[in-house]
Short mmCIF file of C-alpha atoms in Angstrom, two decimals:
data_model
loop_
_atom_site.label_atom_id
_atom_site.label_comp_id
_atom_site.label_asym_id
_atom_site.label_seq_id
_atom_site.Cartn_x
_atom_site.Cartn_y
_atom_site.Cartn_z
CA UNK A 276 69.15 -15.28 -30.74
CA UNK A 277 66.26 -17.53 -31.42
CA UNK A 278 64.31 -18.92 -28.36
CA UNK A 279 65.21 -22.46 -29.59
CA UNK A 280 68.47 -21.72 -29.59
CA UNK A 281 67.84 -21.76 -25.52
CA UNK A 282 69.78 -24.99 -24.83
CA UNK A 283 70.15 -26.34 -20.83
CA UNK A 284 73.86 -25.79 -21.50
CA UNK A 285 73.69 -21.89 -22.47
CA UNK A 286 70.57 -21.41 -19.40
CA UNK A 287 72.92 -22.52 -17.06
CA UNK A 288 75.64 -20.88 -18.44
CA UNK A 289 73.47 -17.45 -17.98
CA UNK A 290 72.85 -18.12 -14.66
CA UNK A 291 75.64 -18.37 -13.77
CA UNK A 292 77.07 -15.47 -11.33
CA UNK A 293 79.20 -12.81 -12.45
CA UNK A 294 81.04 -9.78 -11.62
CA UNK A 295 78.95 -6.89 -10.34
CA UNK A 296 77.27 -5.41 -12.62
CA UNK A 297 75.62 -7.62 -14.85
CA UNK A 298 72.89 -5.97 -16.71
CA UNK A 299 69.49 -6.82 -17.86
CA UNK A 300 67.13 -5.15 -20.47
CA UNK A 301 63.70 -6.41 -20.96
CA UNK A 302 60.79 -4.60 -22.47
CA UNK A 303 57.93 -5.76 -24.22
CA UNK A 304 57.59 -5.02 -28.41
CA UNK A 305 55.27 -5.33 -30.85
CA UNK A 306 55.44 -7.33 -34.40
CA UNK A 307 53.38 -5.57 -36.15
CA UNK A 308 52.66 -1.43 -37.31
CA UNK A 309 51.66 1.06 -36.09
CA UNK A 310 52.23 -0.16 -32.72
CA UNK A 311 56.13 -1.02 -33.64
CA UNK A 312 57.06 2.53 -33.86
CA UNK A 313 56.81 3.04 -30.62
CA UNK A 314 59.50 0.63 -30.06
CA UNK A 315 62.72 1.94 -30.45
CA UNK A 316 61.73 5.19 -28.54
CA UNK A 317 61.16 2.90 -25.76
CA UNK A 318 64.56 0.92 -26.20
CA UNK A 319 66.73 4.71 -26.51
CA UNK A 320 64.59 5.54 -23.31
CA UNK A 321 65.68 2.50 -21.72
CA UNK A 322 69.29 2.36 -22.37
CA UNK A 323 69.32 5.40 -20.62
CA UNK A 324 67.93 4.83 -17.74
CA UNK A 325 70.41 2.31 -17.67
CA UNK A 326 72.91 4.89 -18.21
CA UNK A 327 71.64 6.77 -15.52
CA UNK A 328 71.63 3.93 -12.96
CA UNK A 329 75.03 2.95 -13.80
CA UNK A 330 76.25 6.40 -13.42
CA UNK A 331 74.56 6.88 -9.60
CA UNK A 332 75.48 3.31 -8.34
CA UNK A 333 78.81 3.68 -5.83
CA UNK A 334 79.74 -0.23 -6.31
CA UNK A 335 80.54 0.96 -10.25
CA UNK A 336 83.33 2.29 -11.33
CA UNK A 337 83.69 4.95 -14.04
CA UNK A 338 85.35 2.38 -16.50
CA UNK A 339 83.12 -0.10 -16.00
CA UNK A 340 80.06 2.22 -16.19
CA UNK A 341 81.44 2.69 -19.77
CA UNK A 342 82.77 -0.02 -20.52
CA UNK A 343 78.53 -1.91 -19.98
CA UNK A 344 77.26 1.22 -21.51
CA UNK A 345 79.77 1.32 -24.79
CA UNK A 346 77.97 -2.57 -25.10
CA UNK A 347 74.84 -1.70 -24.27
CA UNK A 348 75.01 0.85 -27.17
CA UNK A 349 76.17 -1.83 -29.11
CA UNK A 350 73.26 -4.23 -28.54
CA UNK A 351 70.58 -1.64 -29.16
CA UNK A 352 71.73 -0.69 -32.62
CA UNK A 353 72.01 -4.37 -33.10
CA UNK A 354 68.53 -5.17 -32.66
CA UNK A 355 67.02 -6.17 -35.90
CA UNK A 356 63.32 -4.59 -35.52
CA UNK A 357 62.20 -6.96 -38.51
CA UNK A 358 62.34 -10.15 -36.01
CA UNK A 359 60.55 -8.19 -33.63
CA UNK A 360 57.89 -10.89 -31.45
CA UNK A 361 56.02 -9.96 -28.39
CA UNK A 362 59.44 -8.91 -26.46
CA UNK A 363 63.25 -7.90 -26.11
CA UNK A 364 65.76 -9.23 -23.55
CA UNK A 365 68.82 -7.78 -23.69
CA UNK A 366 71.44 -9.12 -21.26
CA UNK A 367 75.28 -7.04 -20.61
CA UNK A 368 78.47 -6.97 -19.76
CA UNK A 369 81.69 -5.32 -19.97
CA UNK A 370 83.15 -7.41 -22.80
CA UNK A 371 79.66 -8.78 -24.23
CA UNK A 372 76.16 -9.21 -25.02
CA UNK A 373 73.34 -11.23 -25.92
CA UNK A 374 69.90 -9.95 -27.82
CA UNK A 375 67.02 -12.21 -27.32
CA UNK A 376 63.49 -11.47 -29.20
CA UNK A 377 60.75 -13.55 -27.75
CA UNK A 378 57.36 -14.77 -28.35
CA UNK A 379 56.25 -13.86 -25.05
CA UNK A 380 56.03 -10.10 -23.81
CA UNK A 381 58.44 -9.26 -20.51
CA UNK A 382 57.53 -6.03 -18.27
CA UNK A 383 59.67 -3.09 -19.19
CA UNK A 384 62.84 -3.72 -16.69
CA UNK A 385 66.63 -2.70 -16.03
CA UNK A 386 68.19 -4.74 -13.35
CA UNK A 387 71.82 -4.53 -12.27
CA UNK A 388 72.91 -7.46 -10.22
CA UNK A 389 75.72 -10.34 -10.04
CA UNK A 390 73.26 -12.78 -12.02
CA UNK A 391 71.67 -12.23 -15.61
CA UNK A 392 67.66 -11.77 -15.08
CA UNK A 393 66.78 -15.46 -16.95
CA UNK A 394 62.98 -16.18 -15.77
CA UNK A 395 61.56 -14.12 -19.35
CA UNK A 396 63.48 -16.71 -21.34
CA UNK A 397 63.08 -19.65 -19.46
CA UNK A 398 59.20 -18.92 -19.87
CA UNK A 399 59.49 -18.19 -23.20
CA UNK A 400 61.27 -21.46 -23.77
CA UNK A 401 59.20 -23.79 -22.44
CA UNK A 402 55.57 -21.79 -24.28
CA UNK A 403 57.27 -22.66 -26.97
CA UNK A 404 57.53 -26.26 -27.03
CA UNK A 405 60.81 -26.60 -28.71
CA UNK A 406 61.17 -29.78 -30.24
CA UNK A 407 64.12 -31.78 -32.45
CA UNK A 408 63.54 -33.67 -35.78
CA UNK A 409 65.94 -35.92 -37.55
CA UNK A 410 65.91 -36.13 -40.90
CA UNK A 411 67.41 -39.66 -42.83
CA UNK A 412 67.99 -41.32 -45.60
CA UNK A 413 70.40 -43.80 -46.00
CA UNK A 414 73.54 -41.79 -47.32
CA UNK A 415 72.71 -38.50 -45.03
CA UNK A 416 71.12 -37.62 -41.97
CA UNK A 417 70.32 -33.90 -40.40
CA UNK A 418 69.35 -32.58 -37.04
CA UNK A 419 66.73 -30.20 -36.59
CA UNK A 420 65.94 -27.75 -33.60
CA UNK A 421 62.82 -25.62 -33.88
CA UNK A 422 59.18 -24.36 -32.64
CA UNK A 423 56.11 -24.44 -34.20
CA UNK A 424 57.00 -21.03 -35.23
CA UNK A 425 60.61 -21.88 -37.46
CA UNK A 426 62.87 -24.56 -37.44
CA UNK A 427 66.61 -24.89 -38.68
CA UNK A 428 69.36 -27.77 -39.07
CA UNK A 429 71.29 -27.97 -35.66
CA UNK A 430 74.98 -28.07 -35.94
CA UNK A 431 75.78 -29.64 -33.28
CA UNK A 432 77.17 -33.69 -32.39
CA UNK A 433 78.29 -34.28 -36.05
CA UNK A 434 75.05 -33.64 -37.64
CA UNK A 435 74.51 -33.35 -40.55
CA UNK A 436 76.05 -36.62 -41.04
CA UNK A 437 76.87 -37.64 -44.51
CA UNK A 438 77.46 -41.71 -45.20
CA UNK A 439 80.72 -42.58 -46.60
CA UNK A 440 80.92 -43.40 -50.47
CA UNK A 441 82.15 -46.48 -50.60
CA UNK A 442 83.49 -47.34 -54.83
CA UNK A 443 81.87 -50.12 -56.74
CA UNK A 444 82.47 -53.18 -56.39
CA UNK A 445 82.32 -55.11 -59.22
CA UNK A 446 83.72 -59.13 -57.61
CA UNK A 447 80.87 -58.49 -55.42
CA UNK A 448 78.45 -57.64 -58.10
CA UNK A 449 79.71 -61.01 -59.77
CA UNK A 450 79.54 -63.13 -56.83
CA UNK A 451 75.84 -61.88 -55.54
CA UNK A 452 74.54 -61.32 -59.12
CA UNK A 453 73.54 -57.33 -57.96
CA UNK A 454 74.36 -54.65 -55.79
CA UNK A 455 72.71 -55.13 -52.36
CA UNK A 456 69.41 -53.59 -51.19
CA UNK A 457 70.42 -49.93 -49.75
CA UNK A 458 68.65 -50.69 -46.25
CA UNK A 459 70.56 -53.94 -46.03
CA UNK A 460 73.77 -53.70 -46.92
CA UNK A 461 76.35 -53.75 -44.09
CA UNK A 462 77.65 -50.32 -44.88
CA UNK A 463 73.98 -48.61 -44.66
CA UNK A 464 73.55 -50.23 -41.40
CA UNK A 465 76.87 -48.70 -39.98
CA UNK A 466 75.95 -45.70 -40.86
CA UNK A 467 72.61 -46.01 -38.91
CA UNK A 468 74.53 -46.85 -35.90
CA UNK A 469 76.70 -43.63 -36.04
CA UNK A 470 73.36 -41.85 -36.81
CA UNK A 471 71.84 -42.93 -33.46
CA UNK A 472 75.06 -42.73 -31.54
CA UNK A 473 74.97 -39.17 -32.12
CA UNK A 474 71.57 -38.61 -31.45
CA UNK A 475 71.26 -40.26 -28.08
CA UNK A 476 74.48 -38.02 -27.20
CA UNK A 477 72.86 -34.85 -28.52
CA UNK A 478 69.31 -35.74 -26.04
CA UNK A 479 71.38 -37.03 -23.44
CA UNK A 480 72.65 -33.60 -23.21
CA UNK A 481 69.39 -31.72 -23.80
CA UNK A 482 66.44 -33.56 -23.90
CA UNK A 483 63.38 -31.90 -26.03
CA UNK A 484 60.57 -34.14 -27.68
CA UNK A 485 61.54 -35.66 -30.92
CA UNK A 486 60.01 -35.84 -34.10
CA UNK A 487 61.80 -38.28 -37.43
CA UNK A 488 61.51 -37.79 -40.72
CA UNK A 489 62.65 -40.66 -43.72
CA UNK A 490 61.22 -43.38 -45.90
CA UNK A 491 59.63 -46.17 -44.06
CA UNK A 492 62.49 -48.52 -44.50
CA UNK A 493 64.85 -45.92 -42.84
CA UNK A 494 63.04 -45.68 -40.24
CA UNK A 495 62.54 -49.01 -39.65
CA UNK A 496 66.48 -49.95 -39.49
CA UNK A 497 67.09 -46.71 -37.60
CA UNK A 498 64.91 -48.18 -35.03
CA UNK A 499 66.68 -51.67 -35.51
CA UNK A 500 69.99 -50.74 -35.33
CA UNK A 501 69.86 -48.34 -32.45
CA UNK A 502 67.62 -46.86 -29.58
CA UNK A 503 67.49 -42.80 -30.08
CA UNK A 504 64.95 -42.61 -32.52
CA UNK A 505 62.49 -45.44 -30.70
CA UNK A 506 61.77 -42.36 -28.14
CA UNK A 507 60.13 -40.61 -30.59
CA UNK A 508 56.65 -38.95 -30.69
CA UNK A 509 55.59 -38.38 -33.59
CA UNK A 510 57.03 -40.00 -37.56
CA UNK A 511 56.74 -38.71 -40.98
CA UNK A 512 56.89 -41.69 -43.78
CA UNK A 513 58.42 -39.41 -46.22
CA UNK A 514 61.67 -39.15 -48.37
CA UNK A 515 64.32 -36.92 -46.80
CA UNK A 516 66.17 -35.13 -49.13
CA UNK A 517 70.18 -33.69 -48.02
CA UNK A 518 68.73 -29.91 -49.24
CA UNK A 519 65.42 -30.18 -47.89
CA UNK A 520 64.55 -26.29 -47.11
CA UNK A 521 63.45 -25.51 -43.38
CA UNK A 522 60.17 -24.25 -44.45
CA UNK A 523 59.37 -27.70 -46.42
CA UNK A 524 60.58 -29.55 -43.30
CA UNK A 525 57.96 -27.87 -40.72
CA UNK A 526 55.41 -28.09 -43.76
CA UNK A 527 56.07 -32.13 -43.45
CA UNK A 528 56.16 -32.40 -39.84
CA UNK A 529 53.31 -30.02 -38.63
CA UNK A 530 50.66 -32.56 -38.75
CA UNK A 531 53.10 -34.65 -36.39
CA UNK A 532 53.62 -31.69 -34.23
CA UNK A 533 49.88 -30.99 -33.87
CA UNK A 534 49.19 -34.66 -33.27
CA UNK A 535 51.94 -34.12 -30.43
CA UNK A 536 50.37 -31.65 -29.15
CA UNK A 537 47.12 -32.70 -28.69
CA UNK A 538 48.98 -35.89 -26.74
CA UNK A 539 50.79 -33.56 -24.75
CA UNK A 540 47.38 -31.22 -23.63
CA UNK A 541 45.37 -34.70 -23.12
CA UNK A 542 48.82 -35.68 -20.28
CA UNK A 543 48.15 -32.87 -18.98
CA UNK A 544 44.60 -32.55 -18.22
CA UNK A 545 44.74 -36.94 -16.78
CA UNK A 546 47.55 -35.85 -14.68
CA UNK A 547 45.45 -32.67 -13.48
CA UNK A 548 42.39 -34.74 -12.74
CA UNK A 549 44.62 -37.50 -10.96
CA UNK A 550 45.81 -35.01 -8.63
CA UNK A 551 42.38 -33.74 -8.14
CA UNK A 552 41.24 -37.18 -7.49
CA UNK A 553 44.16 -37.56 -4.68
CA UNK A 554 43.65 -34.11 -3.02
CA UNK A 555 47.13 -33.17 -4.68
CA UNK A 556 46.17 -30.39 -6.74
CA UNK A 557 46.69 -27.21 -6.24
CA UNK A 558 44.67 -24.22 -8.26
CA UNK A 559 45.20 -20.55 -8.82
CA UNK A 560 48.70 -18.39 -8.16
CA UNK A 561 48.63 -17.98 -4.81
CA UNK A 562 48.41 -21.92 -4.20
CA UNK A 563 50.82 -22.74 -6.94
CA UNK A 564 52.85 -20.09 -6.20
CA UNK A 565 53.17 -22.00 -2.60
CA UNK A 566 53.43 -25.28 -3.72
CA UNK A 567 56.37 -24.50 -5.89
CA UNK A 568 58.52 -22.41 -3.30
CA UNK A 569 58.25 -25.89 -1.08
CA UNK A 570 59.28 -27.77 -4.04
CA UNK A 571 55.90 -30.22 -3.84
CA UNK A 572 54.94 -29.00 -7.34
CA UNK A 573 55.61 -32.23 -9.79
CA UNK A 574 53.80 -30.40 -12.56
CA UNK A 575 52.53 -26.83 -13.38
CA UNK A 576 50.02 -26.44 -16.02
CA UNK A 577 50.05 -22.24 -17.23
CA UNK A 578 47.69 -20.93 -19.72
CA UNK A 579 49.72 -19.83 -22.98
CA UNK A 580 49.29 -15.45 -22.10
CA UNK A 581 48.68 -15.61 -18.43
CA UNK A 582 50.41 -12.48 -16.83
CA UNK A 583 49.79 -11.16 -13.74
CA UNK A 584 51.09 -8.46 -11.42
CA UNK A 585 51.23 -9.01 -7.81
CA UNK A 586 52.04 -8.02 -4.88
CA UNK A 587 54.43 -10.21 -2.13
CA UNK A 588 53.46 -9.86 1.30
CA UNK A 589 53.55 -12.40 4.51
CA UNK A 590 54.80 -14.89 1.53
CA UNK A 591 51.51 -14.66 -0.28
CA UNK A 592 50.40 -13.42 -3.67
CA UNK A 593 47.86 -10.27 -3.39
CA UNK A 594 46.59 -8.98 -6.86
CA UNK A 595 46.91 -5.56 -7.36
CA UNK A 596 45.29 -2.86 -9.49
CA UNK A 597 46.14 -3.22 -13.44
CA UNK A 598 48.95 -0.67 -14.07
CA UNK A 599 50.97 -1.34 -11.26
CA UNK A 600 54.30 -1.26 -11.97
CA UNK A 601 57.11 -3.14 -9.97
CA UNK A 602 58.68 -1.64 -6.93
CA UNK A 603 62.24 -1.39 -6.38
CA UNK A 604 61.87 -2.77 -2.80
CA UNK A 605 60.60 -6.19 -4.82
CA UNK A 606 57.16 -6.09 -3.54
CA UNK A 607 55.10 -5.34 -6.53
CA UNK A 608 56.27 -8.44 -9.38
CA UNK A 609 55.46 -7.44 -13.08
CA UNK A 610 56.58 -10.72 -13.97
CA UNK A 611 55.72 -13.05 -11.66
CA UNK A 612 54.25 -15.62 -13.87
CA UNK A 613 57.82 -15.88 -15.26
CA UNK A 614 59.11 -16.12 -12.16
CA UNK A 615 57.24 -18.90 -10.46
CA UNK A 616 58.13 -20.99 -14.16
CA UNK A 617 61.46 -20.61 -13.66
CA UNK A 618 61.02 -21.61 -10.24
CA UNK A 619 59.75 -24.70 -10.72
CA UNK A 620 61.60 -26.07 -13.55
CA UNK A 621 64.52 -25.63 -11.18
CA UNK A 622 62.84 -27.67 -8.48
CA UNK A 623 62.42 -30.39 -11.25
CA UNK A 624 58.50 -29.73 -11.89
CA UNK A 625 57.30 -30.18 -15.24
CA UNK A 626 55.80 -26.63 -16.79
CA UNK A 627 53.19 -26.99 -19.28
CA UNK A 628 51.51 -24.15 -21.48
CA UNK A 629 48.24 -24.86 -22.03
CA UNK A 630 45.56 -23.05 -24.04
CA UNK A 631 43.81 -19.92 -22.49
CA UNK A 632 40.85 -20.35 -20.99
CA UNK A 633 41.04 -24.29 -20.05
CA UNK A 634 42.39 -23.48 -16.76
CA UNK A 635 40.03 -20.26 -16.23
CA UNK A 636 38.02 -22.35 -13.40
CA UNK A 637 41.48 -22.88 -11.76
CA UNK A 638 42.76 -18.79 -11.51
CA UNK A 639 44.44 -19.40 -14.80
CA UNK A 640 47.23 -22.22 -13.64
CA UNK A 641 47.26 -25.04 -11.65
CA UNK A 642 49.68 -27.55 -10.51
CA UNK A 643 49.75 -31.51 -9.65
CA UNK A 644 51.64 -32.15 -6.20
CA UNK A 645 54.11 -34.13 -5.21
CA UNK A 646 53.12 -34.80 -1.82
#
């Protein structure tokens, strides 16, 4: 699946806790040759250790051993390595699977525990900065979901909406002396309304920035008739057309997005040199790493390929020599970047990727505190 695909909704779902074993694949890939060759090797290599972990552990039976490894198979020959990115999370069970390629690399991992390993694709979703964009015009209206990267129609809340055609009506016509103006008449407003009932449903449930796309007019009674769309960050004066292709819709909106994103990086860097100002700031992963275990981390600001591999001892971070792989006693963390994001989005912090090197005076991330 897509990394915008990642909805609250299916995270939690994830998350959630399951019968013993649940198992997790990640390993870092590469989008491009010569390096992808080495990829599948590393996947076959992988699904066996699995297979030989699954086979040694006492808490799994022999049915269920092959039962994960008959869909673990399954996954692996599903991978598509055309949509390879930077890395592949594959996540098991007895009766199904899910095959993630992300735009962020993952260490080369197989866990086996009563949870799904989630911090690679919680990371990957918020680098991303997926966004939503509604497309309207006044007889059809369509939801997209997307990255910079790609974006798609969402099928999801009754988008795409398509207005009712209502016949002519010729008495009208004869008492009026025309047809009405399309963004006035009564029928064109409704329309509107179910438009932005939908919408505020569809961000109720999973808020992401918003971008809107239509002729000026439609904008402007979207906005009149309704409140979803005044939320919006960025908005493209531009016609919207029902079969608008994905590609021409991110061509439209990118100047938007960039706009938004050079908002979103300026946020970050007042809120960063608020906190400064208030001795609330906290700078490099060992501080962070801290501040967002205690749950005083309000916002965490990561650069865009920070990695690091550390080692956890007396509850602090200690670097360790490049190389290092992770320990099965959970000293040594490959991904512990990962982890401390998906940390603190749970504690309610905001998690920002920002661009590398503009926190390299700060040990790479820093956070704004709480308290």
């Amino acid at each position: 699946m897509d990394t915008d695909a990642l909805t609250a909704d299916l995270l939690r779902e994830l998350r959630a806790t399951r019968p013993y074993p649940a198992l997790s694949l990640t390993m870092p890939t590469h989008r491009k040759a010569p390096d992808n060759a080495q990829d599948p090797v590393r996947l076959r290599n992988l699904v066996a250790e699995a297979g030989h972990r699954l086979d040694a552990d006492p808490e799994v039976s022999r049915e269920v051993a092959a039962a994960l490894r008959a869909q673990l198979e399954r996954a692996a020959e599903e991978v598509d390595p055309r949509g390879a990115l930077d890395s592949l999370v594959l996540l098991v069970t007895t009766d199904d699977y899910g095959i993630w390629q992300l735009p962020r690399t993952a260490p080369e991992r197989v866990v086996l525990s009563d949870t799904f390993l989630t911090r690679n694709l919680v990371a990957a979703k918020a680098q991303t900065r997926p966004f939503r964009a509604l497309t309207v015009a006044a007889d059809h209206a369509t939801l997209w979901i997307g990255t910079a990267d790609g974006i798609r129609p969402e099928r999801t809340g009754g988008f795409p909406l398509t207005a009712p055609k209502e016949p002519p009506n010729p008495q009208r016509e004869e008492r009026i002396g025309d047809t009405p103006s399309t963004f006035t008449d009564e029928e064109t407003r409704n329309f509107f309304r179910d438009v932005d009932e939908k919408l505020r449903a569809v961000l109720a449930d999973d808020p992401r920035p918003l971008y809107v796309m239509g002729l000026a007019p439609a904008l402007a009674l979207l906005e009149e008739v309704g409140e979803g769309s005044r939320s919006a960050i960025g908005r493209v004066a531009k016609g919207a057309p029902a079969d608008l292709p994905p590609a021409e819709v991110l061509r439209e909106l990118r100047p938007a997005l960039e706009e938004g994103a050079h908002q979103a990086a300026a946020e970050v860097e007042t809120r960063l040199d608020n906190a400064r100002s208030a001795h609330a700031f906290a700078g490099g992963l060992d501080e962070v790493w801290a501040a967002v275990r205690e749950g005083r981390a309000g916002l965490v600001a990561v650069e865009e390929h920070f990695q690091a591999t550390v080692r956890v001892a007396d509850e602090h971070l200690e670097p360790v020599p490049e190389g290092t792989a992770q320990s099965a006693d959970g000293a040594v963390r490959e991904d512990i970047v990962d982890e401390l994001v998906e940390a603190a989005l749970d504690s309610g912090a905001d998690v920002v990727f920002v661009e590398d090197d503009s926190l390299a005076e700060h040990g790479r991330i820093a956070a704004a505190l709480r308290y």
